[in-house]
mmCIF file of C-alpha atoms in Angstrom:
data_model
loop_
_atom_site.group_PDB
_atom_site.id
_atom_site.type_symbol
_atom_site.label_atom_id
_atom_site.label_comp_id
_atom_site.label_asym_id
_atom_site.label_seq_id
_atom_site.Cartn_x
_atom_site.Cartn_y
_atom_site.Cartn_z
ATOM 1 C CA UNK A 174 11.417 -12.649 -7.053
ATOM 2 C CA UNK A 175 12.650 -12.700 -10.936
ATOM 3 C CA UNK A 176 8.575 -12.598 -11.478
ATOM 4 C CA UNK A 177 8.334 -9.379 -9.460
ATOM 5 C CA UNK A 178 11.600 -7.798 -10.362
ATOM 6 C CA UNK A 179 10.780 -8.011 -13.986
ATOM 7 C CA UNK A 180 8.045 -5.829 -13.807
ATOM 8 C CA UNK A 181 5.137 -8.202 -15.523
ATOM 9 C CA UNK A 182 2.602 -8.091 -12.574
ATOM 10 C CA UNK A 183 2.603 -4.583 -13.030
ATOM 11 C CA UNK A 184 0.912 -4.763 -16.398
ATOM 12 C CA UNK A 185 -1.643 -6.879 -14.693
ATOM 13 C CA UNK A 186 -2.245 -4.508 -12.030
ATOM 14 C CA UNK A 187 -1.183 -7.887 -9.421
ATOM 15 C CA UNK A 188 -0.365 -6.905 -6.315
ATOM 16 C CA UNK A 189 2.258 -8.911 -3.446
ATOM 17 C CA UNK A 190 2.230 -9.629 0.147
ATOM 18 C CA UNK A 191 5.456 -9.818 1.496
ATOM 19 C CA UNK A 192 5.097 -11.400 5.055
ATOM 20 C CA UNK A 193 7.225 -12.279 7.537
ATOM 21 C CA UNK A 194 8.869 -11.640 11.155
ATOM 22 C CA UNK A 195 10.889 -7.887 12.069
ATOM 23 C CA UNK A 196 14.162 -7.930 10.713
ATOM 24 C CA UNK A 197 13.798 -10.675 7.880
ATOM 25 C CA UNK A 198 14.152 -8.020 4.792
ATOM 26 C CA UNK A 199 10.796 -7.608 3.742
ATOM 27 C CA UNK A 200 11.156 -3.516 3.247
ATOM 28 C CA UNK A 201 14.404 -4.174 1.334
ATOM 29 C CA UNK A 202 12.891 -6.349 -0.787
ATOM 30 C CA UNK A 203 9.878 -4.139 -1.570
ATOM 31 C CA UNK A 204 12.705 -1.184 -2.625
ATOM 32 C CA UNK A 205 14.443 -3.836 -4.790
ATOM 33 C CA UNK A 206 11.492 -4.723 -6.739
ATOM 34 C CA UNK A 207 10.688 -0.655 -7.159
ATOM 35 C CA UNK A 208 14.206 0.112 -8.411
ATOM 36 C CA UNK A 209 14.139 -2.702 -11.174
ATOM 37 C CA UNK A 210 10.178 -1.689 -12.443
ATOM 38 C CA UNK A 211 11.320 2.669 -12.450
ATOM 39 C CA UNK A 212 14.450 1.134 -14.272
ATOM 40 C CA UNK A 213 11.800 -0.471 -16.476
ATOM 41 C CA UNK A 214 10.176 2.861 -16.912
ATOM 42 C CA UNK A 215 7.529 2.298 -13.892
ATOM 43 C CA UNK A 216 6.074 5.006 -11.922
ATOM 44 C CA UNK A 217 5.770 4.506 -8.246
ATOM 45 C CA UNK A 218 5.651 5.265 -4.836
ATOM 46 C CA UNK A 219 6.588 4.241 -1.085
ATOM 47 C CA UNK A 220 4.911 4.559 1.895
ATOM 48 C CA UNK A 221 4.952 3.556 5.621
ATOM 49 C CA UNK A 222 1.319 2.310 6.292
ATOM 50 C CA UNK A 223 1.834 5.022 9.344
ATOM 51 C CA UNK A 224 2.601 7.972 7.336
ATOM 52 C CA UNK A 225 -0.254 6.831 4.788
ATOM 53 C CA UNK A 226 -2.551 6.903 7.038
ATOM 54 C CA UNK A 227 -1.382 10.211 8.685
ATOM 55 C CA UNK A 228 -1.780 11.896 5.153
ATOM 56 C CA UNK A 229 -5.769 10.447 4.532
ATOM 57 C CA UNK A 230 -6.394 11.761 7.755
ATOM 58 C CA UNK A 231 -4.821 15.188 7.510
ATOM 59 C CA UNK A 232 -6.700 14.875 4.095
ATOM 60 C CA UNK A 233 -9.980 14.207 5.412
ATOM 61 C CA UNK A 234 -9.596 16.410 8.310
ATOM 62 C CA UNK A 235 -9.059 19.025 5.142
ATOM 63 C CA UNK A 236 -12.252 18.257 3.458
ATOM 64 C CA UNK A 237 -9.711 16.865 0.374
ATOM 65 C CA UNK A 238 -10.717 13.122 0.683
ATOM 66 C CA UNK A 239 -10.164 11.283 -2.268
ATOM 67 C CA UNK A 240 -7.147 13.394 -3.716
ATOM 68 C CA UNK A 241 -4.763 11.289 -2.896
ATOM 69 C CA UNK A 242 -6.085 8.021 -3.410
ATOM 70 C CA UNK A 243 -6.631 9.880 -7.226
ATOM 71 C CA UNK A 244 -2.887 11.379 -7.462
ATOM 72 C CA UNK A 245 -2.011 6.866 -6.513
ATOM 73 C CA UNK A 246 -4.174 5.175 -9.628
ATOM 74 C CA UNK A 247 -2.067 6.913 -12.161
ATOM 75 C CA UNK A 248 0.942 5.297 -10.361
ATOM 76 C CA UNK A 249 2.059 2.265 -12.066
ATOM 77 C CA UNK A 250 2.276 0.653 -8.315
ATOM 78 C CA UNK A 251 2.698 1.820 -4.201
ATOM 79 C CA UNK A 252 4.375 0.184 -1.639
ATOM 80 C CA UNK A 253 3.112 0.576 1.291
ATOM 81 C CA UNK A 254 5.664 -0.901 4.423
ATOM 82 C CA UNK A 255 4.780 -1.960 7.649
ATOM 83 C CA UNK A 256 1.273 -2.843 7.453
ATOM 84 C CA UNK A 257 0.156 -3.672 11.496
ATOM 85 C CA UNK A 258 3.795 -2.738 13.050
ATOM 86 C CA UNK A 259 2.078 0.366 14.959
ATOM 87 C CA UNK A 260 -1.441 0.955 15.528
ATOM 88 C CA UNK A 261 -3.693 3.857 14.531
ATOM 89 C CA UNK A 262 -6.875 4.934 14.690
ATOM 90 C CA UNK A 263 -10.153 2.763 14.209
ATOM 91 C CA UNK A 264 -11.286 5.866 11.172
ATOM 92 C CA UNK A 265 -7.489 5.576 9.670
ATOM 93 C CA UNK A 266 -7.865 1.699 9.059
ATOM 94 C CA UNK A 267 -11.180 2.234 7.102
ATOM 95 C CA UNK A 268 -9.526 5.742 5.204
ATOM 96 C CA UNK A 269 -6.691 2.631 4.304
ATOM 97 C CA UNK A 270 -9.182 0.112 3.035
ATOM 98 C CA UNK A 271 -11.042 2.532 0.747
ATOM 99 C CA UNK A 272 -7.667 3.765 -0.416
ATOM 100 C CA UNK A 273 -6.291 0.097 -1.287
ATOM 101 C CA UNK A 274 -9.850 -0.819 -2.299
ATOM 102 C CA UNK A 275 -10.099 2.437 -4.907
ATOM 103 C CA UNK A 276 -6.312 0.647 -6.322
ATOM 104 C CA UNK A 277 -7.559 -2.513 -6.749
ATOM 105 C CA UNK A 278 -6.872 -3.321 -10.613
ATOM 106 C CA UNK A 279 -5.658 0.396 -11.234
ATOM 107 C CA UNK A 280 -2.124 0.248 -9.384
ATOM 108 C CA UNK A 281 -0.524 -2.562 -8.172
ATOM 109 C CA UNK A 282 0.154 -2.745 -4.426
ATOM 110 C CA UNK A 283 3.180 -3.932 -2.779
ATOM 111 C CA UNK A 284 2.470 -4.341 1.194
ATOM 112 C CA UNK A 285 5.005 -5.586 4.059
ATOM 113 C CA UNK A 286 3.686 -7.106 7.006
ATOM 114 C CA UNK A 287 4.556 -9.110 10.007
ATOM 115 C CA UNK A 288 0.677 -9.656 10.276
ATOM 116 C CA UNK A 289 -1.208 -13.353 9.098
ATOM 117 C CA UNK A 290 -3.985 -13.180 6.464
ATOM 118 C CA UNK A 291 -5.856 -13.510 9.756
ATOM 119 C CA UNK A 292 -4.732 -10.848 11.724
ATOM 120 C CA UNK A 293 -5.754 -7.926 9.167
ATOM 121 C CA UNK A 294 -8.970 -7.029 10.599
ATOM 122 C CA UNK A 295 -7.593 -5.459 13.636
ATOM 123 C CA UNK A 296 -5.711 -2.950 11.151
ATOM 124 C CA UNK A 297 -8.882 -2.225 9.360
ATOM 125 C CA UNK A 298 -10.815 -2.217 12.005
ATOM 126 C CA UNK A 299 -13.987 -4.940 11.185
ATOM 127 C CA UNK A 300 -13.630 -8.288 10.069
ATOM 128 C CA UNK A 301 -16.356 -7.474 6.930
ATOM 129 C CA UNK A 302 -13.158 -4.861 5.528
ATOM 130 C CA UNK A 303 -10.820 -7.244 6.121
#
């Protein structure tokens, strides 16, 4: 926790897994290690993995794609929260893996999750995305 709290992974673009069963404080976590890197001078944001994916939809319904995911690399890291707590669309698990795969070593990506390593591809839909 002093690892994440201080901010370092960010520079890194490193990314955490928080995992665990309902109630254990994963989510409060997550918003502790946010407030310490913004008082560090970090730029972020916080998302449930529901309202995410509501958004790249409504985005790619819009013909928009992509402006979101471009608005998230100049963030210094996300956080997206409960990652396989509700289900949602087959099409809003791959819009979620092209967003968090467009990230990868541009923001650094803190997920919650009740979900095993395992257990991902039914989120995103295939085992090959997973």
């Amino acid at each position: 926790m002093r690892d994440l709290t201080s901010g370092a992974f960010l520079a890194e673009q490193r990314n955490a897994v928080l995992i665990g069963g309902t109630g254990t404080g994963k989510s409060h976590l997550a918003i502790a290690i946010a407030r310490a890197c913004i008082r560090g001078g970090a730029r972020g944001r916080f998302y449930t993995v529901v309202d995410l994916v509501n958004r790249l939809e409504t985005e790619a319904r819009a013909s928009r794609q992509g402006r979101l995911a471009e608005y998230l690399t100049r963030m210094d890291f996300i956080i997206l929260d409960e990652l396989g707590y509700l289900p949602f669309a087959q099409t809003g698990g791959h819009l979620l893996f092209h967003l968090i795969s467009r990230l990868y070593e541009r923001t650094s990506v803190i997920i919650t999750t009740n979900l095993a390593f395992g257990d991902w591809p039914s989120v995103f839909g295939e085992p090959t995305t997973s």
